[in-house]
Amino acid sequence: MKLATVPDGTRDGALVIVARDLSRAVPAGDIAATVQDALDRWDAVQPALAARFAALEAGSADGAVPFDPATALAPLPRAWQWLDGSAFESHGDLMQAVFGLEPNPKGRPLMYQGMSDTFLAPTQDAAFPSEADGIDFEGEFGVIVDAVPLGVTAADAERHIRLVVQINDWSLRAIAPIEMKTGFGWIQAKPASSMAPVAVTPDELGAAWRDGRVDLPLVVDWNGVRFGTASGYPMAFSLPELVAHAARTRALCAGTIIGTGTVSNANFREVGSSCIAERRGIELLDEGAPRTPFMRFGDRVRMEARTTDDAPLFGAIDQSVVAAK
Amino acid sequence: MKLATVPDGTRDGALVIVARDLSRAVPAGDIAATVQDALDRWDAVQPALAARFAALEAGSADGAVPFDPATALAPLPRAWQWLDGSAFESHGDLMQAVFGLEPNPKGRPLMYQGMSDTFLAPTQDAAFPSEADGIDFEGEFGVIVDAVPLGVTAADAERHIRLVVQINDWSLRAIAPIEMKTGFGWIQAKPASSMAPVAVTPDELGAAWRDGRVDLPLVVDWNGVRFGTASGYPMAFSLPELVAHAARTRALCAGTIIGTGTVSNANFREVGSSCIAERRGIELLDEGAPRTPFMRFGDRVRMEARTTDDAPLFGAIDQSVVAAK
């Protein structure tokens, strides 16, 4: 099943069910007003949503209309909680190299709490105050859970994963190491993130939902040039493990989004990267100094993960960077 | 003007206007359904709220009923954003001593993004999974803003501060330094915070709203024994400066809560502390080792800041610590 949020003049938008090929959608407001509403009552509404998705796929859904993923909002235009991991060790290792940080302990997930009152729409301009802040994208995957009890095990956490999403966690690299050094995490370095237009149930990934991970390449293009095709699979911790880590001392509210952190593979010299900082880290290692600059106003970044059959999955994030007014 | 949120069977509760002495309240749902709703439309609803508060004070408000602060919810039972500073330098210095951390740079506010999907009611039991996590209270103040534009100056930020609140930022001290060392901030070490029952407009503080700070002692009692009476004034950064810091790269949504961090004074040996970790830091400095243990299940902590005339202001936080089920 695939869900999206379309503009309706309200801040939270309206829930629609989207066809597998993203070509059509059918309203679902009579079942649940929003994606958040659906997550708040998932067990109660899932059968009706699934039935309508089946009807849409069968061509028998009343009220189906053409769907343009580029006009959708983020599946959750705002969320009560956004907890982003950093589960790709090759990314962490490169960040330490480029920022001169101490190595992080292995064996324990890294995670920060980020801004969640706004998730940018997939084609919305991303506005930042200054190019000097080191504007960078971070392509990653995430999951959205229903209500998760405090102390959930990783084994039990998987059944609370209701939706999988694709995220751009915008980062300001000139500020990040300053904030990181305080130990308090990031405020200024992590403004609003963006989400691809379509949230999908894990079964939509088929065999690519493997070991609680998204076993698909995330294709990143910067100004139309291929930048990375790293796989979402080689995470040191699975998404259910990240959910359990987050829920160790807090119950997670329905609609909590848990991120993988920047997708990164150990063979980064072959598959490229999902953020500029990582490429700069590679340049530092290989050439003695970073040479790729961060983004400029007017730059564009596109990110899309497709199925193993090269079919659409989440749709694409495709955004321009602009100066904040 | 004073506002509170009372239970009505919904997750967000119902807005009431509270008398200055906290003895009576009058519903305000016809003006704004919730505190969040009021903040979303502050300029539009403030005159009607203020007029009803004046009527309540004059004894002429229709529908006024007795108000028991102990039965109120948090003014915002959930918020879209909670950004907690650490603006008392004596607290930071002691934490460095007790945790063996590197000194933080001066001249730049410290701030982390915390769990905001739940704020505990002022007399609700605070449930934690294990005493071994080092259960600690952190008494502090905070402000709630309406929508703040990206890049706001500290001078302009003050006018966006609509409400002042009193907070207990529960902390788990055995986990905090482990998470802090990653640079990612706290997830497991910072479960839900609590709020005193009444949110007040800054003018309710009179002269005690001074230089964008709360110039009042925060009286903290642990199991009925006086623990601290530190003043909210000696912050290295004012609350408007903290708001401006937060808004450097993100617009702040209405209902964002900005915290001062644990109230702490340089003369801590006279006035005591607002958290146990700080007392342990003092013991480490003075006696070579911390000797005060963290909280045990069944312990109680009470926090209240009253006006310079010893009148009620925010009401009290008065909670027991219990084992999470």
Coordinates of N, CA and C in Angstrom, one line a residue, chain A residues 11-12 36 40 78-81 83-86 102 104-105 108-118 127-130 133 150 172 175 178-192 244-246 248-254 256 324-325, chain B residues 11-12 36 40 78-81 83-86 102 104-105 108-118 127-130 133 150 172 175 178-192 244-246 248-254 256 324-325:
Chain A
R11 N -2.9 22.9 6.9 CA -1.4 22.7 7.2 C -1.0 21.3 7.1
D12 N -1.9 20.3 7.4 CA -1.5 18.9 7.3 C -1.9 18.2 6.1
Q36 N -1.1 11.1 9.6 CA -1.0 11.1 11.1 C -2.2 10.4 11.7
D40 N -2.3 7.1 14.0 CA -2.9 7.1 15.3 C -3.9 6.0 15.5
R78 N 4.2 17.6 8.9 CA 4.9 17.9 10.2 C 4.6 16.6 11.1
A79 N 5.6 16.4 12.0 CA 5.5 15.2 12.8 C 5.8 15.5 14.2
W80 N 5.3 14.8 15.1 CA 5.6 15.0 16.6 C 7.0 14.7 17.0
Q81 N 7.6 13.8 16.2 CA 9.0 13.4 16.6 C 9.8 12.9 15.4
L83 N 13.6 11.3 14.9 CA 14.8 10.8 15.5 C 15.6 10.2 14.4
D84 N 16.8 10.8 14.1 CA 17.6 10.4 13.0 C 18.8 9.6 13.5
G85 N 18.9 8.4 13.0 CA 20.1 7.6 13.4 C 21.3 8.0 12.5
S86 N 22.4 7.3 12.6 CA 23.5 7.4 11.8 C 24.1 6.0 11.7
E102 N 36.7 12.6 17.1 CA 37.1 11.3 17.7 C 36.2 10.2 17.2
N104 N 33.5 7.4 17.1 CA 32.4 7.1 18.0 C 32.5 5.6 18.4
P105 N 32.0 5.3 19.6 CA 32.0 3.9 20.0 C 31.1 3.1 19.1
R108 N 26.7 0.8 19.7 CA 25.6 1.5 20.2 C 25.1 2.5 19.1
P109 N 23.8 2.5 18.8 CA 23.4 3.4 17.7 C 23.6 4.8 18.0
L110 N 23.9 5.6 17.0 CA 24.0 7.1 17.1 C 22.6 7.6 16.7
M111 N 22.1 8.6 17.4 CA 20.8 9.1 17.1 C 20.6 10.6 17.6
Y112 N 20.0 11.4 16.9 CA 19.7 12.8 17.4 C 18.2 13.1 17.1
Q113 N 17.7 14.0 17.9 CA 16.3 14.5 17.7 C 16.4 15.7 16.9
G114 N 15.7 15.7 15.7 CA 15.7 16.8 14.8 C 14.4 17.6 14.7
M115 N 14.4 18.7 14.0 CA 13.3 19.5 13.8 C 12.2 18.7 13.0
S116 N 11.0 18.7 13.6 CA 9.9 17.9 13.0 C 8.7 18.7 12.7
D117 N 8.6 20.0 13.1 CA 7.4 20.7 12.9 C 7.2 21.1 11.4
T118 N 8.2 20.9 10.6 CA 8.0 21.1 9.1 C 8.9 20.0 8.4
A127 N 15.2 26.7 1.4 CA 15.7 28.1 1.6 C 16.6 28.1 2.8
F128 N 17.8 28.7 2.6 CA 18.8 28.8 3.6 C 19.3 30.2 3.7
P129 N 19.8 30.6 4.9 CA 20.2 32.0 5.0 C 21.5 32.4 4.3
S130 N 22.4 31.4 4.1 CA 23.7 31.8 3.6 C 24.4 30.6 3.0
D133 N 27.2 28.8 5.1 CA 26.9 27.8 6.1 C 27.3 26.4 5.7
L150 N 7.3 1.9 25.6 CA 8.6 2.0 26.2 C 9.2 0.7 26.4
L172 N 23.9 21.9 7.4 CA 24.7 23.0 7.2 C 26.1 22.7 7.8
I175 N 28.4 24.8 10.4 CA 27.9 24.9 11.8 C 27.9 23.5 12.5
I178 N 30.7 22.6 15.0 CA 30.7 23.5 16.2 C 29.7 23.0 17.2
E179 N 28.5 22.7 16.7 CA 27.4 22.3 17.5 C 27.7 20.9 18.1
M180 N 28.3 20.0 17.2 CA 28.6 18.7 17.6 C 29.5 18.6 18.8
K181 N 30.5 19.6 18.8 CA 31.5 19.6 19.8 C 30.9 19.9 21.2
T182 N 29.7 20.5 21.3 CA 29.1 20.8 22.6 C 28.5 19.5 23.2
G183 N 28.3 18.5 22.3 CA 27.6 17.3 22.8 C 26.1 17.4 22.8
F184 N 25.6 18.6 22.5 CA 24.1 18.8 22.6 C 23.4 18.5 21.3
G185 N 24.1 18.0 20.3 CA 23.5 17.8 19.0 C 23.3 19.1 18.2
W186 N 22.5 19.0 17.2 CA 22.4 20.1 16.2 C 21.1 20.8 16.3
I187 N 21.2 22.1 16.3 CA 20.0 23.0 16.1 C 20.2 23.8 14.8
Q188 N 21.1 24.7 14.8 CA 21.3 25.5 13.6 C 21.8 24.7 12.4
A189 N 22.5 23.6 12.6 CA 23.1 22.8 11.5 C 22.0 21.9 10.8
K190 N 20.9 21.8 11.4 CA 19.9 20.9 10.9 C 18.5 21.5 10.8
P191 N 18.3 22.3 9.7 CA 17.0 22.9 9.5 C 16.0 21.8 9.0
A192 N 14.9 22.2 8.5 CA 13.8 21.2 8.1 C 14.4 20.2 7.0
A244 N 14.0 0.4 18.7 CA 14.1 -0.1 20.1 C 15.1 0.8 20.8
H245 N 16.1 1.3 20.2 CA 17.1 2.2 20.9 C 16.3 3.5 21.3
A246 N 15.5 4.0 20.4 CA 14.8 5.2 20.7 C 13.8 5.0 21.8
R248 N 14.0 3.1 24.4 CA 14.6 2.5 25.7 C 14.1 3.2 26.9
T249 N 13.9 4.5 26.8 CA 13.4 5.3 28.0 C 12.2 6.1 27.7
R250 N 11.6 6.0 26.5 CA 10.4 6.8 26.2 C 9.5 6.0 25.3
A251 N 8.2 6.0 25.5 CA 7.3 5.5 24.5 C 7.3 6.4 23.3
L252 N 7.2 5.8 22.1 CA 7.2 6.6 20.9 C 5.8 6.9 20.4
C253 N 5.5 8.1 20.2 CA 4.1 8.4 19.8 C 4.0 7.9 18.3
A254 N 2.7 7.6 18.0 CA 2.4 7.3 16.6 C 2.8 8.5 15.7
T256 N 6.0 8.9 14.9 CA 7.4 9.1 15.0 C 8.2 8.6 13.8
A324 N 17.1 32.2 1.6 CA 16.0 32.6 2.4 C 15.7 34.1 2.3
K325 N 14.5 34.4 2.2 CA 14.1 35.9 2.2 C 14.2 36.5 3.6
Chain B
R11 N -6.6 14.4 23.8 CA -5.2 14.4 24.0 C -4.6 15.8 24.4
D12 N -5.2 16.8 23.8 CA -4.6 18.2 24.0 C -5.3 19.0 25.1
Q36 N -2.2 25.7 22.2 CA -1.6 25.7 20.9 C -2.4 26.6 19.9
D40 N -1.2 29.8 17.8 CA -1.3 29.8 16.3 C -1.9 31.1 15.8
R78 N 1.4 18.5 24.6 CA 2.4 18.1 23.6 C 2.7 19.4 22.7
A79 N 3.9 19.5 22.2 CA 4.4 20.6 21.5 C 5.1 20.2 20.2
W80 N 5.1 21.0 19.2 CA 5.8 20.6 18.0 C 7.3 20.8 18.1
Q81 N 7.7 21.6 19.1 CA 9.2 21.8 19.2 C 9.6 22.2 20.6
L83 N 13.1 23.2 22.5 CA 14.5 23.5 22.3 C 15.0 24.0 23.7
D84 N 15.9 23.2 24.3 CA 16.3 23.5 25.7 C 17.7 24.0 25.7
G85 N 17.9 25.2 26.2 CA 19.2 25.8 26.3 C 19.9 25.3 27.5
S86 N 21.1 25.9 27.8 CA 21.9 25.6 29.0 C 22.6 26.9 29.3
E102 N 35.1 18.2 28.5 CA 35.8 19.4 28.1 C 35.0 20.6 28.3
N104 N 32.9 23.9 27.5 CA 32.3 24.3 26.3 C 32.7 25.8 26.0
P105 N 32.7 26.1 24.7 CA 33.1 27.4 24.4 C 32.1 28.4 24.9
R108 N 28.6 31.4 22.9 CA 27.6 30.8 22.0 C 26.7 30.0 22.8
P109 N 25.3 30.2 22.7 CA 24.4 29.4 23.5 C 24.5 27.9 23.3
L110 N 24.3 27.1 24.3 CA 24.2 25.7 24.2 C 22.7 25.4 24.1
M111 N 22.3 24.4 23.2 CA 20.9 24.1 23.0 C 20.7 22.7 22.4
Y112 N 19.8 22.0 22.9 CA 19.5 20.7 22.3 C 18.0 20.6 22.0
Q113 N 17.6 19.8 21.0 CA 16.2 19.5 20.7 C 15.7 18.3 21.5
G114 N 14.7 18.4 22.3 CA 14.2 17.4 23.1 C 12.8 16.8 22.7
M115 N 12.5 15.8 23.4 CA 11.2 15.1 23.2 C 10.1 16.1 23.5
S116 N 9.1 16.3 22.6 CA 8.1 17.3 22.8 C 6.7 16.7 22.6
D117 N 6.6 15.4 22.2 CA 5.3 14.9 21.9 C 4.5 14.6 23.2
T118 N 5.2 14.7 24.3 CA 4.5 14.5 25.6 C 5.2 15.5 26.6
A127 N 7.5 8.1 35.2 CA 7.8 6.7 35.2 C 9.1 6.5 34.4
F128 N 10.0 5.7 35.0 CA 11.3 5.4 34.4 C 11.6 3.9 34.5
P129 N 12.4 3.4 33.5 CA 12.6 1.9 33.5 C 13.5 1.4 34.6
S130 N 14.4 2.3 35.1 CA 15.4 1.7 36.0 C 16.0 2.8 36.9
D133 N 19.6 4.0 35.9 CA 19.8 5.0 34.9 C 20.2 6.4 35.5
L150 N 12.5 33.1 10.5 CA 13.9 32.8 10.4 C 14.8 34.0 10.4
L172 N 18.4 11.4 32.8 CA 18.9 10.1 33.2 C 20.4 10.2 33.1
I175 N 23.1 7.7 31.5 CA 23.1 7.6 30.1 C 23.7 8.9 29.4
I178 N 27.3 9.3 28.1 CA 27.5 8.4 26.9 C 27.0 9.0 25.7
E179 N 25.7 9.5 25.7 CA 25.1 10.1 24.5 C 25.8 11.4 24.2
M180 N 26.2 12.2 25.2 CA 26.8 13.5 25.0 C 28.1 13.3 24.2
K181 N 28.8 12.3 24.5 CA 30.1 12.1 23.9 C 30.1 11.9 22.4
T182 N 28.9 11.4 21.9 CA 28.7 11.2 20.5 C 28.6 12.5 19.8
G183 N 28.2 13.6 20.5 CA 28.0 14.9 19.8 C 26.6 15.0 19.3
F184 N 25.8 13.9 19.4 CA 24.4 13.9 18.8 C 23.4 14.4 19.7
G185 N 23.7 14.7 21.0 CA 22.7 15.1 22.0 C 22.1 13.9 22.6
W186 N 20.9 14.1 23.3 CA 20.4 13.1 24.1 C 19.1 12.5 23.6
I187 N 19.0 11.2 23.6 CA 17.7 10.6 23.2 C 17.3 9.8 24.5
Q188 N 18.0 8.8 24.9 CA 17.6 8.0 26.0 C 17.7 8.7 27.3
A189 N 18.7 9.7 27.4 CA 18.9 10.4 28.7 C 17.9 11.5 28.9
K190 N 17.0 11.8 28.0 CA 16.1 12.9 28.1 C 14.7 12.4 27.7
P191 N 14.0 11.7 28.6 CA 12.6 11.4 28.4 C 11.7 12.6 28.5
A192 N 10.4 12.4 28.6 CA 9.5 13.5 28.7 C 9.7 14.4 29.8
A244 N 16.5 33.8 19.4 CA 17.2 34.2 18.1 C 18.3 33.1 17.7
H245 N 18.9 32.5 18.7 CA 19.9 31.4 18.4 C 19.2 30.3 17.7
A246 N 18.0 29.9 18.2 CA 17.3 28.8 17.6 C 16.8 29.1 16.2
R248 N 18.2 31.0 13.9 CA 19.2 31.4 13.0 C 19.1 30.7 11.6
T249 N 18.6 29.5 11.6 CA 18.5 28.8 10.3 C 17.1 28.1 10.1
R250 N 16.2 28.3 11.0 CA 14.9 27.7 10.9 C 13.9 28.8 11.4
A251 N 12.8 28.9 10.8 CA 11.6 29.6 11.4 C 11.1 28.7 12.5
L252 N 10.7 29.3 13.6 CA 10.1 28.6 14.7 C 8.6 28.6 14.6
C253 N 8.0 27.4 14.7 CA 6.6 27.3 14.6 C 6.0 27.9 15.9
A254 N 4.8 28.4 15.8 CA 4.0 28.8 17.0 C 3.9 27.6 18.0
T256 N 6.5 26.7 19.9 CA 7.9 26.2 20.2 C 8.2 26.7 21.6
A324 N 8.5 2.3 35.6 CA 7.7 2.1 34.4 C 7.2 0.7 34.3
K325 N 6.0 0.5 34.0 CA 5.4 -0.8 33.9 C 5.8 -1.5 32.6

